[in-house]
């Protein structure tokens, strides 16, 4: 193992200061070293001259703070005020170079200046690219030997948490884990120390004495969110060491760090990208240029120094002994799928968990290992990002819809890749749907809805169904169809999930929601009933629009095959408010689809009945008699409508088409009995006209009564040739004469 220098001795700050001075002098001699030099080379000539002037003005300021003496007076000190203003101005305009952080951190934490000056220096630490790890380690060591106030210590920790993902390396910082843990005893610093530890924790950091210390603090302070966060992470790494029960549902453990740094970093990054015509640094393992970046994209990126292939090979050669089978394999070295397979048990995830979202190799790893600690870290990052950047929840972000839409698009692709929903996305939807207008990021939000994990119906109703129904009934036809498509995919994802987990009954007991198989069936049933309700109401609102009927039938095409295709012991018939509008619709596509759906209902019900008869043991799930009764009522109505022309006499459904002859005679329709058979039906009469034109081309009277007897069978074959396969399988399975003839022909 590499030997790291101790950062707890009083000499370390002096060494860090000397190093910072040498770095500073070297920087002043050779000019600024910037990892994004390729971007700046394309700036305009005027910008370059302005940058040169700012660098010249920053040089004496850094030299002043590097040589500052003890207990500098603030009053009447024009030099201090001038240099401090210079640092603040340049930091806000274009960010500070990496070499400046050692000097300014040492000056702010060494207690040589007043707290007001130290606070202003810390608030000015806005990077233009990355922050050297050595600067942070040196600054942390100052906390051991200096006498800076607790307010300055807390401000430093807040800054460290904010810029954590911009630190170029983390190895030496992780070696200071014990130092940070010691400061848990400080009640004022405890929440921020827990946040830092949460970001640094690895499995080897979890020790019994640390677990005991956290439990003691919890007994003393109560169940604080920051303590719960660390204990949850410790329990994931070493469940045998943490015996207490912790809330299973993911939550926001840490408050947002309200400070000047986030907004300034965003502004500087955005300004650079707007002024640069060249592509930005590439994602690890990809060749895609970035779009305009906000905070999540700075976190999604692994630092550019880690993506340089020649540098990676150099690191591998120099430190090959570190990558043995007993050590971690750094993700920066992961470039190909064979490398992933060879090192899958020794892979160490990056500190920037956002980089996982854009790296297919790391997503493959997440899909294979199911390491809960990885999901916990990713969930924390996602939860914070979604909470801060939602354009319709945070007023300040209302102008950044396009950027937020791109971020949601990435999350949609990740969930599709993993074939499961992410808990932070679910919480984001539950929290933001009541505030959503149905327009902003519509496609992305509805795709996120389709990946919501299984929950109890009470949660789904209050957090998903109720706000979605309000939007559904007050929005356009297109929005209604989009919601139905999203709910269809949600149902399919749930059914696929239970298919994967059905083999192990224990999986249902250990699921994060403690969902039993009975609970899963009930939740699926409630979703189907909800879609039936909104479908019935929307057909009334939209006058049985053909486009809307298509999406409703698409949903029920999944429902009708749940028993045979997904092994789900559940079949729910569509409500009468859906069935009869489709049966009487004027569109042959919808009628054909209804015929296919009823054919699949029959196949599933027959299979279920045969299984009940063949199995002697009592089955836990059986289809109710009401299901068979409702199916038979619908079949009677369809056969009476399309074939036997007696639907007005034989339909027994309470909301069906049964009417007295006296009432029918008042309609003044001569042949009302045959008005909806396969010849006269409004959806089929166009085919009947074409058939007559082909069979009797000289007859212009369109005598539909000619289609009978053998001509009726010819007409059926003509309909089948037009692609009405749903009508074909329905007639062959439900009409005994045609069914027998079809079997004889086969």
Short mmCIF file of C-alpha atoms in Angstrom, two decimals, residues 335-667:
data_model
loop_
_atom_site.label_atom_id
_atom_site.label_comp_id
_atom_site.label_asym_id
_atom_site.label_seq_id
_atom_site.Cartn_x
_atom_site.Cartn_y
_atom_site.Cartn_z
CA UNK A 335 -12.51 1.62 -20.50
CA UNK A 336 -13.87 -1.61 -22.02
CA UNK A 337 -16.43 -4.30 -21.25
CA UNK A 338 -13.76 -7.04 -20.84
CA UNK A 339 -12.14 -4.86 -18.17
CA UNK A 340 -15.47 -4.71 -16.38
CA UNK A 341 -15.80 -8.50 -16.42
CA UNK A 342 -12.25 -8.99 -15.12
CA UNK A 343 -12.56 -6.47 -12.28
CA UNK A 344 -16.24 -6.62 -11.44
CA UNK A 345 -15.55 -7.79 -7.87
CA UNK A 346 -12.91 -5.13 -7.23
CA UNK A 347 -14.51 -2.09 -8.81
CA UNK A 348 -14.58 1.13 -6.81
CA UNK A 349 -17.29 3.61 -7.73
CA UNK A 350 -16.30 7.24 -8.29
CA UNK A 351 -16.96 9.92 -5.71
CA UNK A 352 -19.02 11.73 -8.35
CA UNK A 353 -21.99 9.37 -8.43
CA UNK A 354 -23.54 11.45 -11.19
CA UNK A 355 -20.96 10.06 -13.61
CA UNK A 356 -22.68 6.67 -13.33
CA UNK A 357 -25.71 7.95 -15.23
CA UNK A 358 -23.75 8.52 -18.43
CA UNK A 359 -21.42 5.53 -18.26
CA UNK A 360 -22.87 2.31 -19.75
CA UNK A 361 -20.18 0.17 -18.11
CA UNK A 362 -21.05 1.40 -14.63
CA UNK A 363 -24.74 0.92 -15.34
CA UNK A 364 -23.97 -2.68 -16.33
CA UNK A 365 -22.17 -3.04 -13.00
CA UNK A 366 -25.16 -1.68 -11.09
CA UNK A 367 -27.45 -4.05 -12.94
CA UNK A 368 -25.31 -7.05 -12.02
CA UNK A 369 -24.11 -6.49 -8.48
CA UNK A 370 -27.18 -4.99 -6.76
CA UNK A 371 -24.85 -3.32 -4.26
CA UNK A 372 -27.20 -1.38 -2.00
CA UNK A 373 -24.50 1.06 -0.93
CA UNK A 374 -24.08 2.14 -4.56
CA UNK A 375 -27.81 2.75 -4.88
CA UNK A 376 -27.85 4.66 -1.60
CA UNK A 377 -25.10 7.03 -2.75
CA UNK A 378 -26.74 7.51 -6.12
CA UNK A 379 -30.14 8.05 -4.51
CA UNK A 380 -28.72 10.74 -2.23
CA UNK A 381 -27.21 12.63 -5.15
CA UNK A 382 -30.32 12.30 -7.30
CA UNK A 383 -32.64 13.33 -4.50
CA UNK A 384 -30.69 16.51 -3.83
CA UNK A 385 -30.40 17.39 -7.52
CA UNK A 386 -34.08 16.84 -8.32
CA UNK A 387 -35.12 18.80 -5.27
CA UNK A 388 -32.99 21.80 -6.17
CA UNK A 389 -33.42 21.92 -9.95
CA UNK A 390 -37.13 21.23 -10.56
CA UNK A 391 -38.23 24.07 -12.81
CA UNK A 392 -41.85 24.18 -11.58
CA UNK A 393 -41.04 23.75 -7.87
CA UNK A 394 -38.17 26.26 -7.59
CA UNK A 395 -39.04 29.71 -8.89
CA UNK A 396 -35.41 30.62 -9.58
CA UNK A 397 -35.11 27.71 -12.05
CA UNK A 398 -38.16 28.58 -14.15
CA UNK A 399 -35.95 29.73 -17.05
CA UNK A 400 -34.01 26.48 -17.29
CA UNK A 401 -36.68 24.11 -18.54
CA UNK A 402 -34.62 22.81 -21.46
CA UNK A 403 -31.66 21.90 -19.26
CA UNK A 404 -33.87 20.21 -16.68
CA UNK A 405 -35.62 18.35 -19.50
CA UNK A 406 -32.28 16.99 -20.70
CA UNK A 407 -31.48 15.81 -17.19
CA UNK A 408 -34.84 14.03 -16.87
CA UNK A 409 -34.21 12.45 -20.27
CA UNK A 410 -30.99 10.95 -18.91
CA UNK A 411 -32.89 9.54 -15.91
CA UNK A 412 -35.49 8.00 -18.24
CA UNK A 413 -32.77 6.23 -20.21
CA UNK A 414 -31.06 5.01 -17.03
CA UNK A 415 -34.29 3.51 -15.65
CA UNK A 416 -34.98 1.84 -18.97
CA UNK A 417 -31.44 0.44 -18.97
CA UNK A 418 -31.75 -0.87 -15.40
CA UNK A 419 -35.34 -2.10 -15.96
CA UNK A 420 -36.42 -0.64 -12.65
CA UNK A 421 -37.43 2.68 -11.19
CA UNK A 422 -35.19 4.78 -8.97
CA UNK A 423 -36.57 5.75 -5.57
CA UNK A 424 -35.56 9.45 -5.80
CA UNK A 425 -37.51 9.76 -9.05
CA UNK A 426 -40.57 8.31 -7.34
CA UNK A 427 -40.26 10.76 -4.44
CA UNK A 428 -39.72 13.61 -6.87
CA UNK A 429 -42.94 12.72 -8.71
CA UNK A 430 -44.97 12.40 -5.53
CA UNK A 431 -43.70 15.77 -4.33
CA UNK A 432 -43.95 17.68 -7.61
CA UNK A 433 -47.01 16.27 -9.43
CA UNK A 434 -49.47 18.40 -7.40
CA UNK A 435 -47.56 21.48 -8.63
CA UNK A 436 -47.07 20.33 -12.23
CA UNK A 437 -48.95 22.08 -15.02
CA UNK A 438 -48.86 19.10 -17.39
CA UNK A 439 -46.83 21.02 -19.96
CA UNK A 440 -43.28 21.40 -18.65
CA UNK A 441 -41.16 18.34 -19.54
CA UNK A 442 -44.35 16.39 -20.25
CA UNK A 443 -42.80 13.48 -22.12
CA UNK A 444 -40.05 12.98 -19.54
CA UNK A 445 -42.35 13.21 -16.51
CA UNK A 446 -44.81 10.69 -17.92
CA UNK A 447 -41.97 8.31 -18.74
CA UNK A 448 -40.78 8.61 -15.16
CA UNK A 449 -44.32 7.78 -14.04
CA UNK A 450 -44.15 4.52 -16.00
CA UNK A 451 -41.23 3.36 -13.81
CA UNK A 452 -42.75 4.05 -10.37
CA UNK A 453 -42.15 1.01 -8.14
CA UNK A 454 -45.00 -0.91 -6.53
CA UNK A 455 -46.59 0.81 -3.55
CA UNK A 456 -49.67 0.35 -1.44
CA UNK A 457 -52.84 1.70 -3.00
CA UNK A 458 -53.28 4.38 -0.34
CA UNK A 459 -49.92 5.90 -1.27
CA UNK A 460 -50.53 5.58 -4.99
CA UNK A 461 -53.98 7.13 -4.73
CA UNK A 462 -53.00 10.21 -2.78
CA UNK A 463 -49.61 10.85 -4.41
CA UNK A 464 -50.15 9.68 -8.01
CA UNK A 465 -53.73 8.93 -9.02
CA UNK A 466 -55.43 11.99 -7.50
CA UNK A 467 -53.08 14.68 -8.92
CA UNK A 468 -52.86 12.84 -12.24
CA UNK A 469 -56.66 12.63 -12.50
CA UNK A 470 -57.02 16.38 -11.94
CA UNK A 471 -54.63 17.07 -14.80
CA UNK A 472 -56.18 14.35 -16.95
CA UNK A 473 -59.72 15.73 -16.89
CA UNK A 474 -58.67 19.35 -17.47
CA UNK A 475 -56.12 18.82 -20.24
CA UNK A 476 -56.15 18.23 -23.97
CA UNK A 477 -56.94 15.04 -25.84
CA UNK A 478 -53.25 14.52 -26.59
CA UNK A 479 -52.37 14.74 -22.89
CA UNK A 480 -55.06 12.18 -22.05
CA UNK A 481 -53.61 9.76 -24.59
CA UNK A 482 -50.09 10.35 -23.23
CA UNK A 483 -51.23 9.55 -19.68
CA UNK A 484 -52.93 6.34 -20.83
CA UNK A 485 -49.76 5.28 -22.64
CA UNK A 486 -47.70 5.98 -19.51
CA UNK A 487 -50.06 3.97 -17.29
CA UNK A 488 -49.97 1.08 -19.78
CA UNK A 489 -46.18 1.00 -19.52
CA UNK A 490 -46.43 1.25 -15.74
CA UNK A 491 -48.67 -1.83 -15.69
CA UNK A 492 -46.29 -3.72 -18.00
CA UNK A 493 -43.30 -2.83 -15.83
CA UNK A 494 -45.09 -4.05 -12.71
CA UNK A 495 -46.06 -7.32 -14.41
CA UNK A 496 -42.53 -7.86 -15.69
CA UNK A 497 -41.18 -7.17 -12.20
CA UNK A 498 -43.40 -9.79 -10.58
CA UNK A 499 -42.49 -12.27 -13.32
CA UNK A 500 -38.81 -11.92 -12.39
CA UNK A 501 -39.43 -12.19 -8.65
CA UNK A 502 -42.17 -14.81 -8.70
CA UNK A 503 -39.77 -17.76 -8.39
CA UNK A 504 -38.72 -16.74 -4.90
CA UNK A 505 -41.55 -16.09 -2.45
CA UNK A 506 -39.06 -14.55 -0.07
CA UNK A 507 -38.46 -11.74 -2.53
CA UNK A 508 -41.92 -10.41 -1.88
CA UNK A 509 -41.31 -10.41 1.87
CA UNK A 510 -37.93 -8.70 1.64
CA UNK A 511 -39.02 -6.12 -0.90
CA UNK A 512 -38.36 -2.57 0.27
CA UNK A 513 -42.11 -2.00 0.49
CA UNK A 514 -42.75 -5.33 2.20
CA UNK A 515 -45.13 -6.16 -0.62
CA UNK A 516 -46.76 -9.57 -0.46
CA UNK A 517 -48.02 -11.27 -3.58
CA UNK A 518 -51.57 -10.59 -2.45
CA UNK A 519 -50.70 -6.92 -2.03
CA UNK A 520 -49.18 -6.86 -5.50
CA UNK A 521 -52.35 -8.31 -7.03
CA UNK A 522 -54.48 -5.76 -5.22
CA UNK A 523 -52.26 -2.87 -6.32
CA UNK A 524 -52.41 -3.98 -9.95
CA UNK A 525 -56.18 -4.33 -9.71
CA UNK A 526 -56.52 -0.80 -8.34
CA UNK A 527 -54.45 0.58 -11.21
CA UNK A 528 -56.73 -1.15 -13.73
CA UNK A 529 -59.84 0.17 -11.98
CA UNK A 530 -58.34 3.68 -11.97
CA UNK A 531 -57.68 3.54 -15.72
CA UNK A 532 -61.20 2.22 -16.28
CA UNK A 533 -62.64 5.16 -14.35
CA UNK A 534 -60.69 7.88 -16.15
CA UNK A 535 -61.27 6.17 -19.50
CA UNK A 536 -65.04 6.14 -19.05
CA UNK A 537 -65.10 9.80 -18.02
CA UNK A 538 -62.72 10.90 -20.79
CA UNK A 539 -64.83 9.21 -23.49
CA UNK A 540 -67.78 11.30 -22.35
CA UNK A 541 -65.65 14.46 -22.35
CA UNK A 542 -64.13 13.77 -25.78
CA UNK A 543 -67.26 12.38 -27.49
CA UNK A 544 -65.79 8.88 -27.90
CA UNK A 545 -62.85 10.16 -29.94
CA UNK A 546 -61.27 7.44 -32.09
CA UNK A 547 -57.73 8.43 -31.10
CA UNK A 548 -58.60 8.14 -27.40
CA UNK A 549 -60.30 4.77 -27.92
CA UNK A 550 -57.12 3.42 -29.48
CA UNK A 551 -54.99 4.16 -26.40
CA UNK A 552 -57.65 2.79 -24.05
CA UNK A 553 -57.75 -0.47 -25.99
CA UNK A 554 -53.95 -0.62 -25.98
CA UNK A 555 -54.10 -0.65 -22.17
CA UNK A 556 -56.73 -3.40 -22.07
CA UNK A 557 -54.76 -5.46 -24.57
CA UNK A 558 -52.22 -5.86 -21.77
CA UNK A 559 -54.91 -6.48 -19.15
CA UNK A 560 -56.65 -9.25 -21.09
CA UNK A 561 -53.49 -11.40 -21.25
CA UNK A 562 -52.19 -11.04 -17.69
CA UNK A 563 -52.95 -14.61 -16.68
CA UNK A 564 -51.27 -16.45 -19.54
CA UNK A 565 -48.54 -13.99 -20.48
CA UNK A 566 -47.48 -12.73 -17.03
CA UNK A 567 -48.78 -15.52 -14.75
CA UNK A 568 -50.83 -12.98 -12.82
CA UNK A 569 -54.00 -14.55 -11.33
CA UNK A 570 -56.09 -11.53 -12.19
CA UNK A 571 -58.48 -10.60 -15.00
CA UNK A 572 -60.59 -7.47 -14.97
CA UNK A 573 -63.05 -6.73 -17.75
CA UNK A 574 -63.24 -3.22 -19.18
CA UNK A 575 -66.13 -1.15 -17.80
CA UNK A 576 -69.31 -0.85 -19.83
CA UNK A 577 -68.45 2.81 -20.44
CA UNK A 578 -65.49 1.58 -22.50
CA UNK A 579 -66.85 -1.64 -24.01
CA UNK A 580 -70.04 -0.33 -25.61
CA UNK A 581 -68.56 2.86 -27.15
CA UNK A 582 -65.96 0.65 -28.87
CA UNK A 583 -68.56 -1.92 -29.94
CA UNK A 584 -70.61 0.83 -31.61
CA UNK A 585 -67.67 2.90 -32.87
CA UNK A 586 -67.34 3.91 -36.50
CA UNK A 587 -63.67 2.95 -36.76
CA UNK A 588 -62.89 -0.61 -37.98
CA UNK A 589 -59.44 -0.58 -36.34
CA UNK A 590 -60.91 -0.14 -32.86
CA UNK A 591 -63.64 -2.71 -33.47
CA UNK A 592 -61.08 -5.21 -34.73
CA UNK A 593 -58.92 -4.58 -31.64
CA UNK A 594 -61.91 -5.11 -29.34
CA UNK A 595 -62.56 -8.45 -31.04
CA UNK A 596 -58.97 -9.51 -30.43
CA UNK A 597 -59.13 -8.41 -26.79
CA UNK A 598 -62.30 -10.43 -26.16
CA UNK A 599 -60.66 -13.43 -27.83
CA UNK A 600 -57.70 -13.17 -25.43
CA UNK A 601 -60.02 -12.78 -22.46
CA UNK A 602 -61.67 -16.04 -23.49
CA UNK A 603 -58.32 -17.83 -23.82
CA UNK A 604 -57.22 -16.67 -20.36
CA UNK A 605 -60.52 -17.54 -18.67
CA UNK A 606 -60.60 -21.00 -20.26
CA UNK A 607 -57.01 -21.64 -19.14
CA UNK A 608 -57.82 -20.51 -15.61
CA UNK A 609 -60.90 -22.75 -15.44
CA UNK A 610 -58.92 -25.75 -16.67
CA UNK A 611 -56.21 -25.12 -14.07
CA UNK A 612 -58.81 -24.94 -11.33
CA UNK A 613 -60.25 -28.29 -12.37
CA UNK A 614 -56.90 -30.04 -12.80
CA UNK A 615 -55.46 -28.96 -9.43
CA UNK A 616 -56.93 -30.70 -6.45
CA UNK A 617 -55.48 -28.33 -3.86
CA UNK A 618 -57.32 -25.16 -3.01
CA UNK A 619 -55.91 -22.21 -4.90
CA UNK A 620 -55.38 -18.93 -3.11
CA UNK A 621 -56.41 -16.86 -6.14
CA UNK A 622 -59.51 -17.68 -8.18
CA UNK A 623 -61.38 -15.62 -10.69
CA UNK A 624 -64.72 -14.59 -9.25
CA UNK A 625 -68.02 -15.64 -10.75
CA UNK A 626 -68.69 -11.97 -11.49
CA UNK A 627 -65.74 -11.98 -13.91
CA UNK A 628 -67.15 -14.95 -15.86
CA UNK A 629 -70.64 -13.44 -15.75
CA UNK A 630 -69.50 -10.07 -17.10
CA UNK A 631 -67.50 -11.76 -19.86
CA UNK A 632 -70.52 -13.80 -20.90
CA UNK A 633 -72.68 -10.67 -20.99
CA UNK A 634 -70.18 -8.92 -23.23
CA UNK A 635 -69.87 -11.93 -25.54
CA UNK A 636 -73.64 -12.16 -25.83
CA UNK A 637 -73.79 -8.50 -26.78
CA UNK A 638 -70.98 -8.80 -29.36
CA UNK A 639 -72.36 -11.95 -31.00
CA UNK A 640 -75.87 -10.51 -31.01
CA UNK A 641 -74.56 -7.30 -32.51
CA UNK A 642 -72.14 -8.59 -35.15
CA UNK A 643 -73.61 -12.00 -36.05
CA UNK A 644 -77.13 -12.98 -34.93
CA UNK A 645 -78.64 -9.47 -35.07
CA UNK A 646 -80.55 -9.93 -31.83
CA UNK A 647 -78.53 -7.68 -29.54
CA UNK A 648 -81.55 -5.55 -28.64
CA UNK A 649 -83.37 -8.62 -27.34
CA UNK A 650 -80.53 -10.72 -25.86
CA UNK A 651 -78.18 -8.22 -24.21
CA UNK A 652 -78.49 -8.73 -20.42
CA UNK A 653 -75.88 -6.26 -19.18
CA UNK A 654 -77.38 -3.52 -16.92
CA UNK A 655 -75.78 -0.84 -19.12
CA UNK A 656 -76.25 -2.77 -22.36
CA UNK A 657 -78.25 -2.31 -25.57
CA UNK A 658 -81.44 -4.16 -24.63
CA UNK A 659 -84.50 -2.16 -25.74
CA UNK A 660 -88.18 -2.89 -26.29
CA UNK A 661 -89.48 -3.23 -29.85
CA UNK A 662 -91.93 -0.40 -29.21
CA UNK A 663 -89.06 1.98 -28.48
CA UNK A 664 -87.07 0.71 -31.47
CA UNK A 665 -90.02 1.23 -33.81
CA UNK A 666 -90.11 4.88 -32.83
CA UNK A 667 -86.64 5.30 -34.33
#
